[in-house]
Amino acid sequence: MCGIVGYVGTDRSVEVLLGGLRRLEYRGYDSAGIAVIGGDGELRIRKHAGKLQILVDDVERQAMPNGGTGIGHTRWATHGSPTDANAHPHLGDNGKLALIHNGIIENFAELKAELLTAHPDTVFTSETDSEVAAHLVGYAFQETGDVTQALRAVVAKLHGAFTLLVMHQDQPGVVVGARRNSPLVIGLGEGENFLASDVAAFVEHTRRALAIGQDQIVTITSRTVSVIDFDGGSVEPEEFEVTWDVSAAEKGGWSSFMAKEISEEPEAVANTLLGRSTGGEVRLPELAGDDDRLKDINRIVILGCGTASYSGLLGKYAIEKWARIPVEVELSHEFRYRDPVLDARTLVISISQSGETMDTLMAVQHAKKAGVHTISVCNTQGATIARESDAVIYTYAGPEIAVASTKAFVAQVAALYLFGLHLARVRGTLDAGESAALLDELKSVPAKLATVLEQHDRIRQLAHWMADTRAVLFLGRHVGFPVALEGALKLKELAYIHAEGFAAGELKHGPIALIEPGQPVFVIVPSPRGKDSLHPKVVSNIQEIKARGARVLVIAEAGDAAVLPYADEVFTIPLASTMFEPMLAVAPLQIFAMELAAAKGLDVDRPRNLAKSVTVE
Ligand code: M6R
C-alpha cells in the first residue's frame, strides 16, 4: 500500500522524488521520507510522520543538498505506528545504506533474532519489519561491496510480499529494486531512469516503461537498466507505453480528485467501449482464440474486493441473463482460504482497478495453480494481476487517484457487460437482434450518465443539510442491490457514517427494525416499465418504511410518479432498461457521499486509515 519511487539521473533527485511522492500519496499517507546522495557523496535522509506536505515544508525550510541518486517513500503503516522513527527510509551499514519497503516481511521477527545473534551491536531505531531488511542488506553489502548482490542475498531469506529499493553511499549512481507480489515498474528517461510503485510517479518525465515480473531484481543507473531473477539469471523486461499523460493525473481545477473522477465517468465508460464492437457485435481481441474454451466452461467465479466486488455482482446478473451460465461472486480474501472447488471448466474473472490488490492477486494465483483459466478486468496497464492472468480486459477509465473508487466502478461494469455480450455470442444464447440492441443501449450510457451528473448541486445541498446524520440505510433490489451496497460503502469510507446496504426484499426479515422517525433511507427504484419490473415491490418497500417515519431519498426513473407521494427527495435517472440502470443510479450516491464528507470538513481524496491499493493481505 505504500508508494515508493527511486531516481538516478541529474542533480535534481529532491524535486523528482517529492513530485513522484505527491502522485503516489494516494497509496498511503501516514508518513513520508526521502534519501538522497548529495553532490558531496554523503547519504542524507529526511522523514516525517503525517502527510507529505510536512516533509515538503521541512525540505524547503532547511534545504537538503541535491544529488543524482535518491529514493522516496510514502507509508501506509503496517508494523509500527505512524511516527517519524517508523517512517522510511531506514538505514543500514552505519547510516551509509538507505532502504524503503512496501509490503510485509512475515518472518521479520525470526530474522531480527538471527541478526542480533550474529551482530549483537545492531541498533534498531524503529518498530518496523523494514528496518530488519535494511540492516540485513547493510551487512550483506559489507561482504559483497555491491548493492545488487547484497539485495539478492537478502531477498532469498524473506517471506511475505515486498518491494524494496536500496541505495548505498559507497555506490552512488545506483538504485536497486526487488519485488515479490508487490508492484514495481521502471521508467526509461533520457540520461535518467526511475523506479516506482506506479507509473504516475514518473509519467511527467517519461511515458516509456518496463514491467518487472515476480521475484526479480532491477538495477538502474542514469544510463542503464538491468534485470535479473532471484536466482541471478538475466531477464528481458517487457516495454510498454503509458497511454495517459500527466494532465490526466492532475486535479485540473476540481476541488478534489474524486469530484474530477466522477465527472469523468461518461468518458471512462465511452473509452472502455471504444473499438470493442463491430457491426452490432462485441469484439474483444484480448479473448481471440478463446472461443472454444468459453463454449466449454460450465461456471464462472468472479473475484474482487470492495467496490470491485460490487461491479462483479452486476457482472453476474448480466452474464447469467445473457450467456445463461452460473456465476458466483466471491470476495477475493475469502476465496482461497476455503479450498474452493475448481476445475478446468471453471473460468475465474478477477476485477481490480489497481491490479495490485494483494487479496485478489493471491486468489488469482490460487485459481491458476488449480489449472483454472483466468481473465482479469483491470484499469492499470502492466499491473501484476493483469500480467498474471491468462487474459486481461482493460478498462480505460484513466488514472484513478482518489482513494474511493468511482469512475473505475462504472468502467468495470461496462467491461463486464461487454464480456457478457461476447460470451452470449460465443455460446449462442442471444440472437443477433437482442445482442445489438443491448450493445446500442450500453453505448448510450455515457450520454445518459452526463445528464445524471447535472444534479450535482441539488445532491450537494442535500448532503450539506444532512451533515450531522449518524446513520444512513440504502435499499435496492436485483441490480439495485449492488448499487445500495456501493452507496453504503462510499458513505462509510468517505464520511465515516454508519451506512448499510440491504436487498429491499430482506427488509422484513430484520433490517426494518432499524427504521425510526427521521431515519434517512436511500432507495434505488427500478423502472416501472416492462412486464417483469420489480417496481411495484420496491414501491411497497418504500411505503413500509415511510409508514414507520423514514426519510425517503429516492433514485428513480424520470417521470416515475408512483414514488412521489412517499419520497422526501427524488433524484432521477434517464430511461434505461434494467441492466443499465445501475450505471446511472450509482453516481448520485457517490456524489452524496463525497459532498457529505466535504460538508464535514473531511479529506475527500484521502479518507482516514485507507489506501488506494491494498497491497498487503
Ligand atoms: O484496486 P482494486 O479495485 O482491487 O481495489 C479494491 C478495493 O480495495 C477498492 O474498491 C476499495 O473498496 C475502495 N476503497 C472503494 O472505494
PDB file of N, CA, C and O in Angstrom, residues 251 254-265 402-407 453 455-457 459-464 467 474 486-497 522 586-607:
ATOM      1  N   LYS A 251      -5.551  17.573 -10.817  1.00  0.00           N
ATOM      2  CA  LYS A 251      -6.940  17.887 -10.444  1.00  0.00           C
ATOM      3  C   LYS A 251      -7.660  18.761 -11.474  1.00  0.00           C
ATOM      4  O   LYS A 251      -8.879  18.783 -11.527  1.00  0.00           O
ATOM      5  N   TRP A 254     -10.646  21.038 -10.333  1.00  0.00           N
ATOM      6  CA  TRP A 254     -11.693  20.462  -9.487  1.00  0.00           C
ATOM      7  C   TRP A 254     -11.286  20.579  -8.021  1.00  0.00           C
ATOM      8  O   TRP A 254     -10.103  20.647  -7.695  1.00  0.00           O
ATOM      9  N   SER A 255     -12.278  20.544  -7.135  1.00  0.00           N
ATOM     10  CA  SER A 255     -11.975  20.699  -5.711  1.00  0.00           C
ATOM     11  C   SER A 255     -11.270  19.461  -5.160  1.00  0.00           C
ATOM     12  O   SER A 255     -10.584  19.519  -4.143  1.00  0.00           O
ATOM     13  N   SER A 256     -11.461  18.335  -5.797  1.00  0.00           N
ATOM     14  CA  SER A 256     -10.820  17.098  -5.328  1.00  0.00           C
ATOM     15  C   SER A 256     -10.641  16.174  -6.530  1.00  0.00           C
ATOM     16  O   SER A 256     -11.313  16.340  -7.558  1.00  0.00           O
ATOM     17  N   PHE A 257      -9.768  15.195  -6.369  1.00  0.00           N
ATOM     18  CA  PHE A 257      -9.635  14.190  -7.432  1.00  0.00           C
ATOM     19  C   PHE A 257     -10.948  13.434  -7.586  1.00  0.00           C
ATOM     20  O   PHE A 257     -11.362  13.080  -8.688  1.00  0.00           O
ATOM     21  N   MET A 258     -11.631  13.208  -6.459  1.00  0.00           N
ATOM     22  CA  MET A 258     -12.863  12.430  -6.538  1.00  0.00           C
ATOM     23  C   MET A 258     -13.912  13.159  -7.378  1.00  0.00           C
ATOM     24  O   MET A 258     -14.590  12.546  -8.212  1.00  0.00           O
ATOM     25  N   ALA A 259     -14.029  14.491  -7.157  1.00  0.00           N
ATOM     26  CA  ALA A 259     -15.001  15.266  -7.950  1.00  0.00           C
ATOM     27  C   ALA A 259     -14.638  15.168  -9.429  1.00  0.00           C
ATOM     28  O   ALA A 259     -15.500  14.968 -10.293  1.00  0.00           O
ATOM     29  N   LYS A 260     -13.359  15.289  -9.713  1.00  0.00           N
ATOM     30  CA  LYS A 260     -12.916  15.213 -11.113  1.00  0.00           C
ATOM     31  C   LYS A 260     -13.219  13.821 -11.685  1.00  0.00           C
ATOM     32  O   LYS A 260     -13.723  13.687 -12.795  1.00  0.00           O
ATOM     33  N   GLU A 261     -12.955  12.811 -10.887  1.00  0.00           N
ATOM     34  CA  GLU A 261     -13.114  11.444 -11.399  1.00  0.00           C
ATOM     35  C   GLU A 261     -14.585  11.091 -11.620  1.00  0.00           C
ATOM     36  O   GLU A 261     -14.923  10.400 -12.579  1.00  0.00           O
ATOM     37  N   ILE A 262     -15.471  11.611 -10.761  1.00  0.00           N
ATOM     38  CA  ILE A 262     -16.908  11.378 -11.004  1.00  0.00           C
ATOM     39  C   ILE A 262     -17.303  12.064 -12.309  1.00  0.00           C
ATOM     40  O   ILE A 262     -18.030  11.496 -13.129  1.00  0.00           O
ATOM     41  N   SER A 263     -16.781  13.271 -12.518  1.00  0.00           N
ATOM     42  CA  SER A 263     -17.144  13.998 -13.747  1.00  0.00           C
ATOM     43  C   SER A 263     -16.641  13.256 -14.989  1.00  0.00           C
ATOM     44  O   SER A 263     -17.137  13.467 -16.090  1.00  0.00           O
ATOM     45  N   GLU A 264     -15.631  12.414 -14.804  1.00  0.00           N
ATOM     46  CA  GLU A 264     -15.056  11.692 -15.950  1.00  0.00           C
ATOM     47  C   GLU A 264     -15.763  10.361 -16.236  1.00  0.00           C
ATOM     48  O   GLU A 264     -15.355   9.617 -17.131  1.00  0.00           O
ATOM     49  N   GLU A 265     -16.818  10.057 -15.470  1.00  0.00           N
ATOM     50  CA  GLU A 265     -17.461   8.750 -15.649  1.00  0.00           C
ATOM     51  C   GLU A 265     -17.983   8.505 -17.069  1.00  0.00           C
ATOM     52  O   GLU A 265     -17.777   7.415 -17.617  1.00  0.00           O
ATOM     53  N   ALA A 402      -8.180   9.407  -6.362  1.00  0.00           N
ATOM     54  CA  ALA A 402      -8.918   9.435  -5.093  1.00  0.00           C
ATOM     55  C   ALA A 402      -9.019   8.010  -4.552  1.00  0.00           C
ATOM     56  O   ALA A 402      -9.203   7.065  -5.328  1.00  0.00           O
ATOM     57  N   VAL A 403      -8.909   7.891  -3.253  1.00  0.00           N
ATOM     58  CA  VAL A 403      -8.926   6.548  -2.660  1.00  0.00           C
ATOM     59  C   VAL A 403     -10.255   5.841  -2.942  1.00  0.00           C
ATOM     60  O   VAL A 403     -10.292   4.643  -3.221  1.00  0.00           O
ATOM     61  N   ALA A 404     -11.349   6.578  -2.873  1.00  0.00           N
ATOM     62  CA  ALA A 404     -12.645   5.945  -3.143  1.00  0.00           C
ATOM     63  C   ALA A 404     -12.803   5.740  -4.647  1.00  0.00           C
ATOM     64  O   ALA A 404     -12.582   6.638  -5.445  1.00  0.00           O
ATOM     65  N   SER A 405     -13.202   4.542  -5.001  1.00  0.00           N
ATOM     66  CA  SER A 405     -13.320   4.194  -6.410  1.00  0.00           C
ATOM     67  C   SER A 405     -14.660   4.697  -6.963  1.00  0.00           C
ATOM     68  O   SER A 405     -15.705   4.484  -6.349  1.00  0.00           O
ATOM     69  N   THR A 406     -14.634   5.379  -8.095  1.00  0.00           N
ATOM     70  CA  THR A 406     -15.878   5.901  -8.685  1.00  0.00           C
ATOM     71  C   THR A 406     -15.946   5.577 -10.179  1.00  0.00           C
ATOM     72  O   THR A 406     -16.674   4.685 -10.591  1.00  0.00           O
ATOM     73  N   LYS A 407     -15.108   6.287 -10.962  1.00  0.00           N
ATOM     74  CA  LYS A 407     -15.192   6.047 -12.407  1.00  0.00           C
ATOM     75  C   LYS A 407     -14.754   4.625 -12.752  1.00  0.00           C
ATOM     76  O   LYS A 407     -15.231   4.043 -13.729  1.00  0.00           O
ATOM     77  N   LEU A 453     -25.260  13.532 -13.883  1.00  0.00           N
ATOM     78  CA  LEU A 453     -24.277  14.344 -13.149  1.00  0.00           C
ATOM     79  C   LEU A 453     -24.717  15.799 -13.025  1.00  0.00           C
ATOM     80  O   LEU A 453     -24.222  16.530 -12.170  1.00  0.00           O
ATOM     81  N   GLN A 455     -27.234  16.825 -11.729  1.00  0.00           N
ATOM     82  CA  GLN A 455     -27.955  17.050 -10.460  1.00  0.00           C
ATOM     83  C   GLN A 455     -27.006  17.290  -9.281  1.00  0.00           C
ATOM     84  O   GLN A 455     -27.424  17.313  -8.123  1.00  0.00           O
ATOM     85  N   HIS A 456     -25.730  17.460  -9.612  1.00  0.00           N
ATOM     86  CA  HIS A 456     -24.710  17.576  -8.561  1.00  0.00           C
ATOM     87  C   HIS A 456     -25.067  18.637  -7.498  1.00  0.00           C
ATOM     88  O   HIS A 456     -24.977  18.380  -6.302  1.00  0.00           O
ATOM     89  N   ASP A 457     -25.509  19.810  -7.954  1.00  0.00           N
ATOM     90  CA  ASP A 457     -25.767  20.897  -6.984  1.00  0.00           C
ATOM     91  C   ASP A 457     -26.882  20.537  -6.007  1.00  0.00           C
ATOM     92  O   ASP A 457     -26.787  20.819  -4.808  1.00  0.00           O
ATOM     93  N   ILE A 459     -27.729  17.560  -5.092  1.00  0.00           N
ATOM     94  CA  ILE A 459     -27.246  16.497  -4.187  1.00  0.00           C
ATOM     95  C   ILE A 459     -26.344  17.125  -3.124  1.00  0.00           C
ATOM     96  O   ILE A 459     -26.396  16.768  -1.943  1.00  0.00           O
ATOM     97  N   ARG A 460     -25.519  18.088  -3.554  1.00  0.00           N
ATOM     98  CA  ARG A 460     -24.641  18.778  -2.597  1.00  0.00           C
ATOM     99  C   ARG A 460     -25.474  19.443  -1.501  1.00  0.00           C
ATOM    100  O   ARG A 460     -25.165  19.339  -0.317  1.00  0.00           O
ATOM    101  N   GLN A 461     -26.562  20.072  -1.924  1.00  0.00           N
ATOM    102  CA  GLN A 461     -27.430  20.756  -0.964  1.00  0.00           C
ATOM    103  C   GLN A 461     -27.975  19.757   0.073  1.00  0.00           C
ATOM    104  O   GLN A 461     -27.928  20.001   1.279  1.00  0.00           O
ATOM    105  N   LEU A 462     -28.451  18.644  -0.429  1.00  0.00           N
ATOM    106  CA  LEU A 462     -28.991  17.619   0.479  1.00  0.00           C
ATOM    107  C   LEU A 462     -27.901  17.155   1.448  1.00  0.00           C
ATOM    108  O   LEU A 462     -28.122  17.039   2.658  1.00  0.00           O
ATOM    109  N   ALA A 463     -26.702  16.892   0.892  1.00  0.00           N
ATOM    110  CA  ALA A 463     -25.596  16.400   1.729  1.00  0.00           C
ATOM    111  C   ALA A 463     -25.258  17.425   2.812  1.00  0.00           C
ATOM    112  O   ALA A 463     -24.992  17.061   3.963  1.00  0.00           O
ATOM    113  N   HIS A 464     -25.287  18.699   2.464  1.00  0.00           N
ATOM    114  CA  HIS A 464     -24.967  19.734   3.457  1.00  0.00           C
ATOM    115  C   HIS A 464     -26.019  19.769   4.556  1.00  0.00           C
ATOM    116  O   HIS A 464     -25.695  19.879   5.726  1.00  0.00           O
ATOM    117  N   ALA A 467     -25.379  16.928   7.123  1.00  0.00           N
ATOM    118  CA  ALA A 467     -24.000  16.764   7.623  1.00  0.00           C
ATOM    119  C   ALA A 467     -23.946  16.153   9.027  1.00  0.00           C
ATOM    120  O   ALA A 467     -22.942  15.537   9.393  1.00  0.00           O
ATOM    121  N   PHE A 474     -29.452   2.026   2.788  1.00  0.00           N
ATOM    122  CA  PHE A 474     -29.603   2.014   1.331  1.00  0.00           C
ATOM    123  C   PHE A 474     -30.339   0.730   0.957  1.00  0.00           C
ATOM    124  O   PHE A 474     -29.939  -0.355   1.393  1.00  0.00           O
ATOM    125  N   GLU A 486     -22.832  -0.335  -2.793  1.00  0.00           N
ATOM    126  CA  GLU A 486     -21.800   0.626  -3.179  1.00  0.00           C
ATOM    127  C   GLU A 486     -22.074   1.998  -2.551  1.00  0.00           C
ATOM    128  O   GLU A 486     -21.149   2.670  -2.089  1.00  0.00           O
ATOM    129  N   GLY A 487     -23.350   2.404  -2.523  1.00  0.00           N
ATOM    130  CA  GLY A 487     -23.698   3.690  -1.897  1.00  0.00           C
ATOM    131  C   GLY A 487     -23.304   3.695  -0.427  1.00  0.00           C
ATOM    132  O   GLY A 487     -22.760   4.684   0.090  1.00  0.00           O
ATOM    133  N   ALA A 488     -23.553   2.570   0.245  1.00  0.00           N
ATOM    134  CA  ALA A 488     -23.227   2.482   1.674  1.00  0.00           C
ATOM    135  C   ALA A 488     -21.707   2.482   1.883  1.00  0.00           C
ATOM    136  O   ALA A 488     -21.194   3.144   2.790  1.00  0.00           O
ATOM    137  N   LEU A 489     -20.990   1.760   1.032  1.00  0.00           N
ATOM    138  CA  LEU A 489     -19.528   1.726   1.169  1.00  0.00           C
ATOM    139  C   LEU A 489     -18.936   3.120   0.986  1.00  0.00           C
ATOM    140  O   LEU A 489     -18.066   3.559   1.758  1.00  0.00           O
ATOM    141  N   LYS A 490     -19.420   3.844  -0.017  1.00  0.00           N
ATOM    142  CA  LYS A 490     -18.889   5.192  -0.261  1.00  0.00           C
ATOM    143  C   LYS A 490     -19.103   6.077   0.967  1.00  0.00           C
ATOM    144  O   LYS A 490     -18.223   6.817   1.373  1.00  0.00           O
ATOM    145  N   LEU A 491     -20.298   5.980   1.558  1.00  0.00           N
ATOM    146  CA  LEU A 491     -20.600   6.859   2.687  1.00  0.00           C
ATOM    147  C   LEU A 491     -19.749   6.498   3.911  1.00  0.00           C
ATOM    148  O   LEU A 491     -19.239   7.378   4.609  1.00  0.00           O
ATOM    149  N   LYS A 492     -19.568   5.201   4.132  1.00  0.00           N
ATOM    150  CA  LYS A 492     -18.724   4.767   5.266  1.00  0.00           C
ATOM    151  C   LYS A 492     -17.314   5.291   5.098  1.00  0.00           C
ATOM    152  O   LYS A 492     -16.738   5.884   5.992  1.00  0.00           O
ATOM    153  N   GLU A 493     -16.730   5.007   3.928  1.00  0.00           N
ATOM    154  CA  GLU A 493     -15.297   5.281   3.795  1.00  0.00           C
ATOM    155  C   GLU A 493     -14.982   6.765   3.687  1.00  0.00           C
ATOM    156  O   GLU A 493     -13.914   7.197   4.096  1.00  0.00           O
ATOM    157  N   LEU A 494     -15.935   7.547   3.173  1.00  0.00           N
ATOM    158  CA  LEU A 494     -15.635   8.972   2.982  1.00  0.00           C
ATOM    159  C   LEU A 494     -16.096   9.830   4.145  1.00  0.00           C
ATOM    160  O   LEU A 494     -15.400  10.750   4.560  1.00  0.00           O
ATOM    161  N   ALA A 495     -17.318   9.557   4.646  1.00  0.00           N
ATOM    162  CA  ALA A 495     -17.914  10.455   5.638  1.00  0.00           C
ATOM    163  C   ALA A 495     -17.886   9.848   7.045  1.00  0.00           C
ATOM    164  O   ALA A 495     -18.328  10.497   7.985  1.00  0.00           O
ATOM    165  N   TYR A 496     -17.378   8.622   7.169  1.00  0.00           N
ATOM    166  CA  TYR A 496     -17.263   7.944   8.473  1.00  0.00           C
ATOM    167  C   TYR A 496     -18.633   7.863   9.156  1.00  0.00           C
ATOM    168  O   TYR A 496     -18.761   8.069  10.373  1.00  0.00           O
ATOM    169  N   ILE A 497     -19.643   7.615   8.346  1.00  0.00           N
ATOM    170  CA  ILE A 497     -21.008   7.496   8.866  1.00  0.00           C
ATOM    171  C   ILE A 497     -21.412   6.039   8.759  1.00  0.00           C
ATOM    172  O   ILE A 497     -21.122   5.382   7.752  1.00  0.00           O
ATOM    173  N   PHE A 522     -31.944   5.733   1.503  1.00  0.00           N
ATOM    174  CA  PHE A 522     -31.908   5.871   0.049  1.00  0.00           C
ATOM    175  C   PHE A 522     -32.536   4.618  -0.559  1.00  0.00           C
ATOM    176  O   PHE A 522     -32.203   3.502  -0.130  1.00  0.00           O
ATOM    177  N   VAL A 586     -25.752   4.918  -9.663  1.00  0.00           N
ATOM    178  CA  VAL A 586     -24.686   4.961  -8.653  1.00  0.00           C
ATOM    179  C   VAL A 586     -24.117   6.370  -8.468  1.00  0.00           C
ATOM    180  O   VAL A 586     -23.710   6.748  -7.363  1.00  0.00           O
ATOM    181  N   ALA A 587     -24.123   7.171  -9.537  1.00  0.00           N
ATOM    182  CA  ALA A 587     -23.462   8.489  -9.464  1.00  0.00           C
ATOM    183  C   ALA A 587     -24.040   9.394  -8.370  1.00  0.00           C
ATOM    184  O   ALA A 587     -23.280  10.005  -7.609  1.00  0.00           O
ATOM    185  N   PRO A 588     -25.380   9.497  -8.247  1.00  0.00           N
ATOM    186  CA  PRO A 588     -25.894  10.364  -7.175  1.00  0.00           C
ATOM    187  C   PRO A 588     -25.415   9.922  -5.788  1.00  0.00           C
ATOM    188  O   PRO A 588     -25.181  10.775  -4.915  1.00  0.00           O
ATOM    189  N   LEU A 589     -25.244   8.622  -5.596  1.00  0.00           N
ATOM    190  CA  LEU A 589     -24.798   8.148  -4.281  1.00  0.00           C
ATOM    191  C   LEU A 589     -23.318   8.471  -4.049  1.00  0.00           C
ATOM    192  O   LEU A 589     -22.904   8.801  -2.934  1.00  0.00           O
ATOM    193  N   GLN A 590     -22.530   8.369  -5.113  1.00  0.00           N
ATOM    194  CA  GLN A 590     -21.107   8.751  -4.995  1.00  0.00           C
ATOM    195  C   GLN A 590     -20.999  10.235  -4.656  1.00  0.00           C
ATOM    196  O   GLN A 590     -20.228  10.635  -3.777  1.00  0.00           O
ATOM    197  N   ILE A 591     -21.796  11.041  -5.366  1.00  0.00           N
ATOM    198  CA  ILE A 591     -21.735  12.495  -5.137  1.00  0.00           C
ATOM    199  C   ILE A 591     -22.199  12.815  -3.719  1.00  0.00           C
ATOM    200  O   ILE A 591     -21.598  13.633  -3.015  1.00  0.00           O
ATOM    201  N   PHE A 592     -23.259  12.142  -3.287  1.00  0.00           N
ATOM    202  CA  PHE A 592     -23.797  12.388  -1.940  1.00  0.00           C
ATOM    203  C   PHE A 592     -22.716  12.115  -0.881  1.00  0.00           C
ATOM    204  O   PHE A 592     -22.473  12.933   0.017  1.00  0.00           O
ATOM    205  N   ALA A 593     -22.052  10.972  -1.005  1.00  0.00           N
ATOM    206  CA  ALA A 593     -21.024  10.619  -0.009  1.00  0.00           C
ATOM    207  C   ALA A 593     -19.882  11.636  -0.033  1.00  0.00           C
ATOM    208  O   ALA A 593     -19.407  12.094   1.015  1.00  0.00           O
ATOM    209  N   MET A 594     -19.465  12.004  -1.225  1.00  0.00           N
ATOM    210  CA  MET A 594     -18.359  12.969  -1.350  1.00  0.00           C
ATOM    211  C   MET A 594     -18.748  14.314  -0.748  1.00  0.00           C
ATOM    212  O   MET A 594     -17.980  14.915   0.020  1.00  0.00           O
ATOM    213  N   GLU A 595     -19.951  14.782  -1.064  1.00  0.00           N
ATOM    214  CA  GLU A 595     -20.358  16.110  -0.581  1.00  0.00           C
ATOM    215  C   GLU A 595     -20.629  16.094   0.917  1.00  0.00           C
ATOM    216  O   GLU A 595     -20.389  17.093   1.594  1.00  0.00           O
ATOM    217  N   LEU A 596     -21.114  14.974   1.428  1.00  0.00           N
ATOM    218  CA  LEU A 596     -21.340  14.925   2.872  1.00  0.00           C
ATOM    219  C   LEU A 596     -19.991  14.946   3.617  1.00  0.00           C
ATOM    220  O   LEU A 596     -19.829  15.631   4.630  1.00  0.00           O
ATOM    221  N   ALA A 597     -19.020  14.229   3.055  1.00  0.00           N
ATOM    222  CA  ALA A 597     -17.677  14.246   3.663  1.00  0.00           C
ATOM    223  C   ALA A 597     -17.100  15.663   3.599  1.00  0.00           C
ATOM    224  O   ALA A 597     -16.527  16.162   4.576  1.00  0.00           O
ATOM    225  N   ALA A 598     -17.293  16.325   2.458  1.00  0.00           N
ATOM    226  CA  ALA A 598     -16.782  17.700   2.320  1.00  0.00           C
ATOM    227  C   ALA A 598     -17.479  18.615   3.324  1.00  0.00           C
ATOM    228  O   ALA A 598     -16.840  19.471   3.952  1.00  0.00           O
ATOM    229  N   ALA A 599     -18.797  18.423   3.503  1.00  0.00           N
ATOM    230  CA  ALA A 599     -19.547  19.267   4.450  1.00  0.00           C
ATOM    231  C   ALA A 599     -19.024  19.072   5.874  1.00  0.00           C
ATOM    232  O   ALA A 599     -19.094  19.981   6.699  1.00  0.00           O
ATOM    233  N   LYS A 600     -18.499  17.882   6.148  1.00  0.00           N
ATOM    234  CA  LYS A 600     -17.946  17.630   7.484  1.00  0.00           C
ATOM    235  C   LYS A 600     -16.484  18.077   7.586  1.00  0.00           C
ATOM    236  O   LYS A 600     -15.824  17.837   8.595  1.00  0.00           O
ATOM    237  N   GLY A 601     -15.980  18.640   6.509  1.00  0.00           N
ATOM    238  CA  GLY A 601     -14.598  19.134   6.525  1.00  0.00           C
ATOM    239  C   GLY A 601     -13.566  18.023   6.406  1.00  0.00           C
ATOM    240  O   GLY A 601     -12.405  18.189   6.800  1.00  0.00           O
ATOM    241  N   LEU A 602     -13.968  16.888   5.853  1.00  0.00           N
ATOM    242  CA  LEU A 602     -13.035  15.755   5.762  1.00  0.00           C
ATOM    243  C   LEU A 602     -12.270  15.769   4.438  1.00  0.00           C
ATOM    244  O   LEU A 602     -12.709  16.390   3.462  1.00  0.00           O
ATOM    245  N   ASP A 603     -11.149  15.073   4.431  1.00  0.00           N
ATOM    246  CA  ASP A 603     -10.337  14.972   3.215  1.00  0.00           C
ATOM    247  C   ASP A 603     -10.984  13.924   2.307  1.00  0.00           C
ATOM    248  O   ASP A 603     -10.903  12.720   2.559  1.00  0.00           O
ATOM    249  N   VAL A 604     -11.622  14.408   1.264  1.00  0.00           N
ATOM    250  CA  VAL A 604     -12.397  13.535   0.384  1.00  0.00           C
ATOM    251  C   VAL A 604     -11.502  12.543  -0.371  1.00  0.00           C
ATOM    252  O   VAL A 604     -11.871  11.391  -0.601  1.00  0.00           O
ATOM    253  N   ASP A 605     -10.329  12.982  -0.755  1.00  0.00           N
ATOM    254  CA  ASP A 605      -9.457  12.123  -1.565  1.00  0.00           C
ATOM    255  C   ASP A 605      -8.682  11.112  -0.736  1.00  0.00           C
ATOM    256  O   ASP A 605      -8.280  10.072  -1.245  1.00  0.00           O
ATOM    257  N   ARG A 606      -8.472  11.465   0.534  1.00  0.00           N
ATOM    258  CA  ARG A 606      -7.636  10.580   1.351  1.00  0.00           C
ATOM    259  C   ARG A 606      -8.307  10.307   2.692  1.00  0.00           C
ATOM    260  O   ARG A 606      -7.910  10.837   3.727  1.00  0.00           O
ATOM    261  N   PRO A 607      -9.345   9.467   2.692  1.00  0.00           N
ATOM    262  CA  PRO A 607     -10.031   9.172   3.949  1.00  0.00           C
ATOM    263  C   PRO A 607      -9.092   8.476   4.939  1.00  0.00           C
ATOM    264  O   PRO A 607      -8.138   7.811   4.522  1.00  0.00           O
TER     265      PRO A 607
END
